[in-house]
Coordinates of C-alpha atoms and ligand atoms in Angstrom, one line a residue:
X381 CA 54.0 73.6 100.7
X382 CA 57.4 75.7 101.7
X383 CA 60.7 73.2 103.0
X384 CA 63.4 74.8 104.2
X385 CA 66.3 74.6 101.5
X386 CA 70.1 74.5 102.6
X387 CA 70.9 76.3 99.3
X388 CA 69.3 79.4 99.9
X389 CA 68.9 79.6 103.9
X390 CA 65.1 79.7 103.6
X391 CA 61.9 77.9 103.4
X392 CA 61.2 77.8 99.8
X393 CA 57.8 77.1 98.1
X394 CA 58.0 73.4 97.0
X395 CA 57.2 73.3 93.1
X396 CA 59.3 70.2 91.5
X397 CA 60.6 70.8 88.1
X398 CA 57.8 68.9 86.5
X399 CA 54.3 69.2 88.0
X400 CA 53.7 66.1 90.6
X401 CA 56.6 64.4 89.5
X402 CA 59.4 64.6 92.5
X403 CA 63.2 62.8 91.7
X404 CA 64.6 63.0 95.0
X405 CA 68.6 61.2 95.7
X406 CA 69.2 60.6 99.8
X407 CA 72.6 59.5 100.5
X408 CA 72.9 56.3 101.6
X409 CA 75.3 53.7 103.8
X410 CA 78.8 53.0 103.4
X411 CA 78.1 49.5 104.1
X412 CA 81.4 48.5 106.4
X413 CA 79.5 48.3 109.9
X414 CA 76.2 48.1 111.8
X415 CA 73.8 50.6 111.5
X416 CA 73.4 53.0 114.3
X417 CA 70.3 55.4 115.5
X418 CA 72.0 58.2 114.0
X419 CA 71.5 56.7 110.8
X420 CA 67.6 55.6 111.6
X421 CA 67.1 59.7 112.4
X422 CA 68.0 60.2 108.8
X423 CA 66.3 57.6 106.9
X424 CA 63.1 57.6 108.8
X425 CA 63.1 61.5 108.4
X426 CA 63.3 61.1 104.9
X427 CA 60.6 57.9 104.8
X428 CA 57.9 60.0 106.7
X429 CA 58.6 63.2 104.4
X430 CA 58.6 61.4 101.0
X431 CA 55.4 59.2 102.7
X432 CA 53.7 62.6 103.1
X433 CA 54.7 63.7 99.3
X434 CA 53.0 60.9 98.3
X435 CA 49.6 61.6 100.4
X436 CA 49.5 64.8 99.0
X437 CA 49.6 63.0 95.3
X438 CA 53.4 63.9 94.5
X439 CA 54.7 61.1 91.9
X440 CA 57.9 60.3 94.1
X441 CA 61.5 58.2 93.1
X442 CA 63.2 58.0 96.0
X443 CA 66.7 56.8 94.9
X444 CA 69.2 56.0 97.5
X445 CA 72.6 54.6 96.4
X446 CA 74.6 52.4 98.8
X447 CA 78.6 52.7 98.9
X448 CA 80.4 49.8 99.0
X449 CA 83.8 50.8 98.0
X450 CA 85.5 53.2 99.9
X451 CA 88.5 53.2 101.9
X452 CA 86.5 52.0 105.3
X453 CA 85.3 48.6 103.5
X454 CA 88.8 48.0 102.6
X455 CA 90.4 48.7 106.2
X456 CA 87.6 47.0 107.5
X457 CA 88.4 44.0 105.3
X458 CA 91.8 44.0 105.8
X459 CA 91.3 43.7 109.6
X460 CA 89.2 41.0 109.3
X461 CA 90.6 39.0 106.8
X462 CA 88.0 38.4 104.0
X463 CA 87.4 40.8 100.6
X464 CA 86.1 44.5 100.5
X465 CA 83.4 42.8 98.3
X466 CA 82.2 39.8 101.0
X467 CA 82.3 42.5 104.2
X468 CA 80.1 45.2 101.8
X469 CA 77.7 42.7 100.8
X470 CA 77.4 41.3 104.2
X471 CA 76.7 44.5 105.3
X472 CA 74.5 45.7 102.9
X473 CA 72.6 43.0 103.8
X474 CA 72.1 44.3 107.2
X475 CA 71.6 48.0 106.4
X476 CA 68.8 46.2 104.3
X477 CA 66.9 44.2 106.9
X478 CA 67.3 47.3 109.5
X479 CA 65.4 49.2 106.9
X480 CA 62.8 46.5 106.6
X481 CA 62.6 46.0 110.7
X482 CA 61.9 50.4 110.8
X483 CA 59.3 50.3 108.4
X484 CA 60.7 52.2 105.8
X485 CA 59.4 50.8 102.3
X486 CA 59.6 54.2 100.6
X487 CA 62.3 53.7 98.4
X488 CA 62.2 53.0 95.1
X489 CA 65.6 52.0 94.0
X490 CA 68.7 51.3 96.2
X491 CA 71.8 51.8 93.4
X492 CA 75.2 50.3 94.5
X493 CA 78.0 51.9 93.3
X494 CA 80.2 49.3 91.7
X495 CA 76.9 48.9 89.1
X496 CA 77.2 51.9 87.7
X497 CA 81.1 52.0 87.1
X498 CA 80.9 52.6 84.0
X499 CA 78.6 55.6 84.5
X500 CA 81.4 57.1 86.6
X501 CA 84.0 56.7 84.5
X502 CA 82.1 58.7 81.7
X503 CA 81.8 61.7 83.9
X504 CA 85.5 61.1 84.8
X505 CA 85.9 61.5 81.3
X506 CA 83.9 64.4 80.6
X507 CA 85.2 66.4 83.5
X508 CA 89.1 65.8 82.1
X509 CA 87.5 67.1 78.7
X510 CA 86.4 70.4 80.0
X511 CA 89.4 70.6 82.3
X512 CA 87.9 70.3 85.4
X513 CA 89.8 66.9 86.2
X514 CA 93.9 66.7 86.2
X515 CA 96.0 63.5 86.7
X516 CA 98.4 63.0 89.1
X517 CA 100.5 59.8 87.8
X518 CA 100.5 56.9 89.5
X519 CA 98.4 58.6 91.8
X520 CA 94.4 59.7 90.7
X521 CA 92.1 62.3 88.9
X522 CA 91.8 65.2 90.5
X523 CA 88.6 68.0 90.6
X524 CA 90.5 71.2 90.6
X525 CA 88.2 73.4 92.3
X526 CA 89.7 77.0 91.2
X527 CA 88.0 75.6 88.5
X528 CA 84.6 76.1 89.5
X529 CA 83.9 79.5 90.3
X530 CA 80.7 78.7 92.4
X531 CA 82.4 75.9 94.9
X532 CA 81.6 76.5 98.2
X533 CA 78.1 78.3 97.8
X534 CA 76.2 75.5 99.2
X535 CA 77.8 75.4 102.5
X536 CA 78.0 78.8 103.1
X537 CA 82.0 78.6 102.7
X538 CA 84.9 79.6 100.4
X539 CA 87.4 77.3 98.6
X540 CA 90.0 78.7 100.6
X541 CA 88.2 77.2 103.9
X542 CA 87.9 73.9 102.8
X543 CA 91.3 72.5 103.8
X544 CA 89.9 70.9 107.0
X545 CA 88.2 68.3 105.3
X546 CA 90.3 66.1 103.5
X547 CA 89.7 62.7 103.9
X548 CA 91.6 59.9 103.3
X549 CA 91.0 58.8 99.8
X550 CA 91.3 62.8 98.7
X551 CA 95.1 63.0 100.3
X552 CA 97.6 63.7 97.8
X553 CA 101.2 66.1 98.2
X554 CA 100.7 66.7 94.6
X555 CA 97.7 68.7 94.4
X556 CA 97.4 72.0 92.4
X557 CA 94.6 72.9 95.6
X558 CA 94.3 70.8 98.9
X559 CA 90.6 71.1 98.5
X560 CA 91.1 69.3 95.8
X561 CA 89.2 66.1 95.7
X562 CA 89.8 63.0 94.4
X563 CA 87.6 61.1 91.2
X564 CA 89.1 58.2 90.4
X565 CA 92.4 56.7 92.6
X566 CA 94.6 54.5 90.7
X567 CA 94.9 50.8 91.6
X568 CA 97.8 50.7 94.6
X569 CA 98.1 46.9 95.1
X570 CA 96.5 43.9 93.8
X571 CA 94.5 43.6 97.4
X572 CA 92.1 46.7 96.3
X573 CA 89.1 46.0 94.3
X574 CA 89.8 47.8 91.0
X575 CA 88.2 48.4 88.2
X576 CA 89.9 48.9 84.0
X577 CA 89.6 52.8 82.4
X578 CA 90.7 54.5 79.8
X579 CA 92.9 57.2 81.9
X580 CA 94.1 54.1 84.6
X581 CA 92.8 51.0 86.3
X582 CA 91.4 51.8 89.9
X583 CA 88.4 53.2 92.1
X584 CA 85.8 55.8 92.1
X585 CA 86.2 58.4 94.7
X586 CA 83.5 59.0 97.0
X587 CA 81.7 62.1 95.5
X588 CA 81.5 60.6 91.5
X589 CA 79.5 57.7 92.6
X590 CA 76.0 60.2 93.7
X591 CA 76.2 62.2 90.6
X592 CA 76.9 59.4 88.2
X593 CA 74.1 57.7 90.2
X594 CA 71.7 60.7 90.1
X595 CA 72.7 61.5 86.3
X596 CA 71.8 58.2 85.1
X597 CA 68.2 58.1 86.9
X598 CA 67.2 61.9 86.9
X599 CA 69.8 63.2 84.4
X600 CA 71.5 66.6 85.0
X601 CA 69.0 69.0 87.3
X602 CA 66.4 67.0 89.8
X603 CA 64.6 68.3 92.4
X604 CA 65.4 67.1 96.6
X605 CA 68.6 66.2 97.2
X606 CA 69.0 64.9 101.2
X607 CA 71.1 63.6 103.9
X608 CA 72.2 63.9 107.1
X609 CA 73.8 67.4 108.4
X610 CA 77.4 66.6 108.1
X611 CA 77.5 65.9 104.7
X612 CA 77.0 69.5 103.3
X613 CA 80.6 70.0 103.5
X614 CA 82.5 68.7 101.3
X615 CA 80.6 65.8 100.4
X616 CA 77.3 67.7 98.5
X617 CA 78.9 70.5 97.4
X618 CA 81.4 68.1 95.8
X619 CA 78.6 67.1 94.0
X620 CA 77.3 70.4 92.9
X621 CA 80.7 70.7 91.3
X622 CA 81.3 67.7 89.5
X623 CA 77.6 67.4 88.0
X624 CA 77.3 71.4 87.1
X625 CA 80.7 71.3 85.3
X626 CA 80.1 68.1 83.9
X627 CA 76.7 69.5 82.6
X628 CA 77.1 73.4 82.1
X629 CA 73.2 73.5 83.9
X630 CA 72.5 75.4 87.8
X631 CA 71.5 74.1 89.6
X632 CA 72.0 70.4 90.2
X633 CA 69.6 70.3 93.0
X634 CA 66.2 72.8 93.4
X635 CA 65.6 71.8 97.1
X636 CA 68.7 70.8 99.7
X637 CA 67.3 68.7 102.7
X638 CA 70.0 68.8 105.7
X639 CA 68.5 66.2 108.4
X640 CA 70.1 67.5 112.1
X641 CA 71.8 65.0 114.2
X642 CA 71.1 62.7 116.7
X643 CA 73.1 62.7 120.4
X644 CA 72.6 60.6 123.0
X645 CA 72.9 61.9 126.5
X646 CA 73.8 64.8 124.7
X647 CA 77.0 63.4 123.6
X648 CA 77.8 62.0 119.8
X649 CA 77.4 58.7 119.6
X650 CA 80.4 56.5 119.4
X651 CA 82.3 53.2 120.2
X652 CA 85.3 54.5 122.2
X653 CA 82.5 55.8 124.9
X654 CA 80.2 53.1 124.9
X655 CA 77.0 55.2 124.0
X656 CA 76.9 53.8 120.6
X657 CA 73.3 52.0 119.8
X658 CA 72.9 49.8 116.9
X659 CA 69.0 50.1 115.1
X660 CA 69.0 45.9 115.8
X661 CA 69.7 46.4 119.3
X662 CA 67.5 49.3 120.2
X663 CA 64.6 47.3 118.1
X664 CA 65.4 44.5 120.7
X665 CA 63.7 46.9 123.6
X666 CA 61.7 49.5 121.9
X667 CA 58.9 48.6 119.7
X668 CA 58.7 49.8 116.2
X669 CA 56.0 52.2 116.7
X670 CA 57.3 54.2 119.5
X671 CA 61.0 54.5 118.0
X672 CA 59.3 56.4 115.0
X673 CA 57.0 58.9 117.2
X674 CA 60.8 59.3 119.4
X675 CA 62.3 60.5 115.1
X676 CA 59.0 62.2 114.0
X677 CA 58.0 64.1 117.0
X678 CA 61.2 66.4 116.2
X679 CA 61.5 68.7 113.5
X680 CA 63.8 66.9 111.0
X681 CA 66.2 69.5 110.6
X682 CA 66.9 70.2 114.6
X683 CA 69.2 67.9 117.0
X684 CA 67.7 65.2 118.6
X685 CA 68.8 63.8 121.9
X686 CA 68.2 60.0 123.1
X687 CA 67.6 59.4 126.6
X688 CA 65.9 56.5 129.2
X689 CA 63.7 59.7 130.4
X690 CA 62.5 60.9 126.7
X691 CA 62.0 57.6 125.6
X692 CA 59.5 57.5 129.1
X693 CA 57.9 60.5 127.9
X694 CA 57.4 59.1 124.3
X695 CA 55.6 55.9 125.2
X696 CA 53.2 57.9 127.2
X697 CA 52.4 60.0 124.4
X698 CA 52.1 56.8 122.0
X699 CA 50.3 55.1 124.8
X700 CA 47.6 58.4 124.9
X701 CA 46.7 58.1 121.2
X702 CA 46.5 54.6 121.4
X703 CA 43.8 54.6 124.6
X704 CA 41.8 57.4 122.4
X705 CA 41.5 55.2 119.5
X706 CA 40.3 52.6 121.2
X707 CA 37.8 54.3 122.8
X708 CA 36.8 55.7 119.6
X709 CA 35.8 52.3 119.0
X710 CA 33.7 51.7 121.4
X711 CA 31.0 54.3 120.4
X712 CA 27.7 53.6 120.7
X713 CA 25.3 54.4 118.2
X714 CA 22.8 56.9 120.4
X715 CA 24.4 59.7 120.3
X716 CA 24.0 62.3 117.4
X717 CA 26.1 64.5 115.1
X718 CA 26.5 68.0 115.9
X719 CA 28.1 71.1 113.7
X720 CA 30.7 71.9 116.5
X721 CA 32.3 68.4 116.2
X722 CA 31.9 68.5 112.7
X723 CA 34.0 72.0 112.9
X724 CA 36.4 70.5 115.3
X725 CA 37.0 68.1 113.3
X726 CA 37.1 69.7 109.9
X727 CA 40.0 72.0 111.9
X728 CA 41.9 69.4 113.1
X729 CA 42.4 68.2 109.7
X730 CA 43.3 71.4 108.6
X731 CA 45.5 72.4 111.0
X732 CA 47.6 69.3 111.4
X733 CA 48.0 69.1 107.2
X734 CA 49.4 73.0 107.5
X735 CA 51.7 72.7 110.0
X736 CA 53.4 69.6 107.7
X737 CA 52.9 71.8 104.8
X738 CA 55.4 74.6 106.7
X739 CA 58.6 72.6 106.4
X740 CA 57.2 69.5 107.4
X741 CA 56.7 70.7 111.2
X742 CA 55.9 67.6 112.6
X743 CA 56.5 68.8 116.5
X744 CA 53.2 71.7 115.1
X745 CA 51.2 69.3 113.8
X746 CA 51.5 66.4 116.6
X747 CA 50.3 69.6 119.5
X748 CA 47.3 69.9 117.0
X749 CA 46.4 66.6 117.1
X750 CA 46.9 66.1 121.1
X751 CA 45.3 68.8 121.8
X752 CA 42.4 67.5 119.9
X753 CA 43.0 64.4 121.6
X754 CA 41.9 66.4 125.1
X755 CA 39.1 67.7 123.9
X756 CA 37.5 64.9 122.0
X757 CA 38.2 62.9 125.5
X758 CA 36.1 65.1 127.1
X759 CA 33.8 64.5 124.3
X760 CA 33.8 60.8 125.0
X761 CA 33.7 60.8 128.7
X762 CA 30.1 62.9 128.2
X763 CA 28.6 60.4 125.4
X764 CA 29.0 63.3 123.1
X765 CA 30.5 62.1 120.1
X766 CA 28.5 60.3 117.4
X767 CA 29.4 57.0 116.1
X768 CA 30.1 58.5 112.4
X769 CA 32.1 60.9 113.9
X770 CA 34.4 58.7 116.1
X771 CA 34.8 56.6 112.9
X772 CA 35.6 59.6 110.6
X773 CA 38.2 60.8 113.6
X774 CA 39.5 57.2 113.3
X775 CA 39.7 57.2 110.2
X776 CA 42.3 60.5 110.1
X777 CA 44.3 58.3 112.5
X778 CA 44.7 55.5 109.9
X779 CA 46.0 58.3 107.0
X780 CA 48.2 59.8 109.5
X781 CA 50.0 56.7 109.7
X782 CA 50.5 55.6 106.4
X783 CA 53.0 58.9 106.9
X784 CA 54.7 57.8 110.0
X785 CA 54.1 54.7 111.5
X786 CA 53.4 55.6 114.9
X787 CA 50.3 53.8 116.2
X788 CA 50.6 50.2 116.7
X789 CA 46.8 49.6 115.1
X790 CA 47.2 45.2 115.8
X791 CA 46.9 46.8 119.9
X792 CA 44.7 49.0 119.2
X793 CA 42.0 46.3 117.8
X794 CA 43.0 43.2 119.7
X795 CA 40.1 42.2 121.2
X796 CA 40.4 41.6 125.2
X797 CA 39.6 38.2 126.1
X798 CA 36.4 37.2 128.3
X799 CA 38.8 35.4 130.6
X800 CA 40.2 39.0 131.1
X801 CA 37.2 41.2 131.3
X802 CA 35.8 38.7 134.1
X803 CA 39.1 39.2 136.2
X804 CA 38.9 42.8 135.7
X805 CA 35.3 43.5 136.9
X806 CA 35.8 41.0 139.7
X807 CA 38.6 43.5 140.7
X808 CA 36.4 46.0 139.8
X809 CA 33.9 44.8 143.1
X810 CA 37.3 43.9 145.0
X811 CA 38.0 47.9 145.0
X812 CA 34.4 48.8 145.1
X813 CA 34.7 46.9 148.9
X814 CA 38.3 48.4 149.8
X815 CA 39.8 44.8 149.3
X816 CA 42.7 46.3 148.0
X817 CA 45.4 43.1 148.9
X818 CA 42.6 41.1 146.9
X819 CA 42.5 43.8 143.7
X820 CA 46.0 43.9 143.9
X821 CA 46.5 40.2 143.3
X822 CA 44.2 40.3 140.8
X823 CA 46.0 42.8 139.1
X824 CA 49.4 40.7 139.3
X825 CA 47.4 37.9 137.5
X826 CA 46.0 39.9 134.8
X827 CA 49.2 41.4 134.2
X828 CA 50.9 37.5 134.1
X829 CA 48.2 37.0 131.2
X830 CA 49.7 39.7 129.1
X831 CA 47.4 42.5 130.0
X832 CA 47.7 45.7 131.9
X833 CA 45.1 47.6 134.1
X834 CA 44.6 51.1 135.1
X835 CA 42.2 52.7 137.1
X836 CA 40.6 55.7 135.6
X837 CA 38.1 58.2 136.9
X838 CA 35.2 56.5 134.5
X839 CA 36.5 52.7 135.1
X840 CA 39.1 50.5 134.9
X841 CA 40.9 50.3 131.2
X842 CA 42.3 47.3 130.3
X843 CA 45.4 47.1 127.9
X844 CA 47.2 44.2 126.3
X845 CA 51.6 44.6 126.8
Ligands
ZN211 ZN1 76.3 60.8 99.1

């Protein structure tokens, strides 16, 4: 399997450190808000990928920390009146259930920053050992990056080029570099959670908290490290630094995974313009199912943008897989096996596994599988598939989505009602006579039951909502 790796610009063969044994870190929420559908690109991206490493056998920790101190919790707070601590839990709460409500159950440990405190501090500590870290009184610890020769490598950039992203927590007059970034900040009023150390009381900066995280799980070198585009700079290649100077041992990460983003309307998504679309609210409108083909369809490391029309196109496609199982189901036994379904199905397997095994192509392997979907459809409408064969076709279906949760299987095998089947081939005769006011009303009640109805060239096909 090859996965394109932001470290060295290429899709690199996948081979983890140790055999089937994959320790992969994804950045997770700053828990101060709601989640949005930028942040269900991300994780989903990730839960179908480390899904499919798991299909394929590989022995996966998927560690994700949550940040919940940071100088957004505490604005936050302060605006609305309660502690950093009450609005991050709240919060995390909610980043929580979103995860729960998108299907994503691939994680094996969610590690919150203020538990591992006093895992931070010790790198703190190290790094001002080997003079990487300098104090600025009554002000932080600083990483001095002139110190490490290698900063920058990750995102393609020089130390001198990193002035334009200096964030709040990281601003200081008194730094020896401006990219300079900030480890620990020194308590500044009692309101700020803090925390006692040895070099000051205070708070972790934002980059110590991953690699304290990631050292205490995988320990100095693991193998995928992940998140979403705009964190390259400076955020991971803060972490490169800390954790190779802290350790002497390159590189920290084997395989960088750099998710693109999502737009909507083709704009970036956010509050002042009114396009901003929290994961509970979409939910509300779009079920689970199609949400995940709209993430999965795309390759994970190219933009995606949400529209009304795309989101049309996606429920068709969903819709289309959905019909074909179905009629997989309904099979009769007379028919025989043959060696040219046997081979088209024996390629279709193939195929679709290869095109995830090149960088997780996921846009590749779902034109395999439609257009396996047209033939085997002619296939059906001729009697010419075999019962074991619609069941072993079926059956690829059901694997498929323990990877990405895209077919609604409950629709798919809720039996239609008598009451329904009688009201659909009394419509049947309705349009048989060119009664069409009388089919038409028909159809209205059918649908007030919960049921839709189309009219195919081979019959009508009858759907539940
Ligand atoms: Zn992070």
């Amino acid at each position: 399997m090859k996965i394109f790796n932001t470290l060295t610009n290429q899709k690199d063969e996948f081979i983890p450190i140790k055999g089937k044994k994959v320790n992969l870190f994804v950045c997770g929420p700053t828990v101060y808000d709601y989640s949005h559908l930028g942040h269900a690109r991300n994780y989903i991206a990730f839960d179908a990928f480390v899904k499919y490493l798991k299909l394929k056998e590989f022995n996966v920790f998927y560690l994700q920390n949550i940040t919940d101190i940071d100088d957004k919790i505490i604005a936050r707070a302060r605006e609305k009146g309660v502690t950093p601590k009450d609005l991050a839990v709240a919060f995390e709460k909610e980043y929580l259930k979103d995860m729960k409500a998108l299907g994503i159950n691939s994680v094996t440990k969610y590690a919150r920053a203020t538990s591992y405190i006093k895992e931070i501090i010790s790198q703190v500590q190290r790094l001002q050992e080997k003079e990487y870290a300098y104090k600025i009184e009554g002000d932080g610890i600083y990483f001095s990056i002139d110190k490490f020769k290698d900063y920058g490598k990750l995102a393609g950039r020089t130390a001198l080029g990193t002035e334009d992203s200096v964030s709040r927590i990281d601003y200081s007059k008194d730094k020896k570099n401006r990219g300079d970034f900030c480890l620990w900040k020194f308590k500044q009023d009692e309101a700020e959670p803090n925390w006692p150390a040895p070099f000051g009381d205070g708070r972790p900066g934002w980059h110590i908290e991953d690699t304290a995280i990631t050292e205490k799980f995988f320990g100095a070198q693991y193998d995928v490290h992940g998140g979403a585009r705009d964190l390259i700079f400076p955020h991971h290649q803060a972490e490169v630094a800390q954790m190779e100077a802290v350790s002497g041992k390159s590189p920290l990460v084997k395989y960088w995974m750099h998710v693109g983003f999502l737009t909507v309307n083709g704009q970036k998504m956010s509050k002042s313009i009114g396009n901003f679309i929290t994961i509970n609210d979409f939910l509300k409108r779009c079920p689970l199912n199609y949400f995940r083909f709209f993430i999965v369809k795309n390759l994970w490391r190219s933009p995606v943008d949400y529209s009304e029309s795309v989101l049309i196109e996606v429920r068709s496609a969903v819709d289309k897989i959905e019909e074909f199982l179905r009629k997989l189901k309904t099979v009769k036994s007379k028919t025989k096996n043959s060696t040219e379904n046997a081979n088209s199905i024996k390629n279709l397997k193939t195929n679709f596994y290869a095109e995830l095994d090149d960088d997780f192509n996921t846009p590749k392997a779902f034109a395999v599988m439609f257009d396996f979907i047209k033939q085997a459809n002619e296939l059906l409408n001729n009697d010419l598939l075999s019962k074991k064969e619609a069941s072993e076709i079926y059956k690829f279906f059901q694997e498929i989505n323990t990877v990405f949760g895209i077919i609604d299987f409950k629709k798919v095998t809720k039996a239609i009602p008598a009451e329904i089947k009688k009201l659909v081939k009394i419509r049947e005769l309705h349009r048989k006579n060119k009664e069409w006011q009388k089919s038409d009303e028909l159809r209205k009640e059918i649908e007030s039951k919960g049921y839709t109805v189309e009219d195919t060239s081979t019959g009508s096909v009858v759907k539940s909502i």
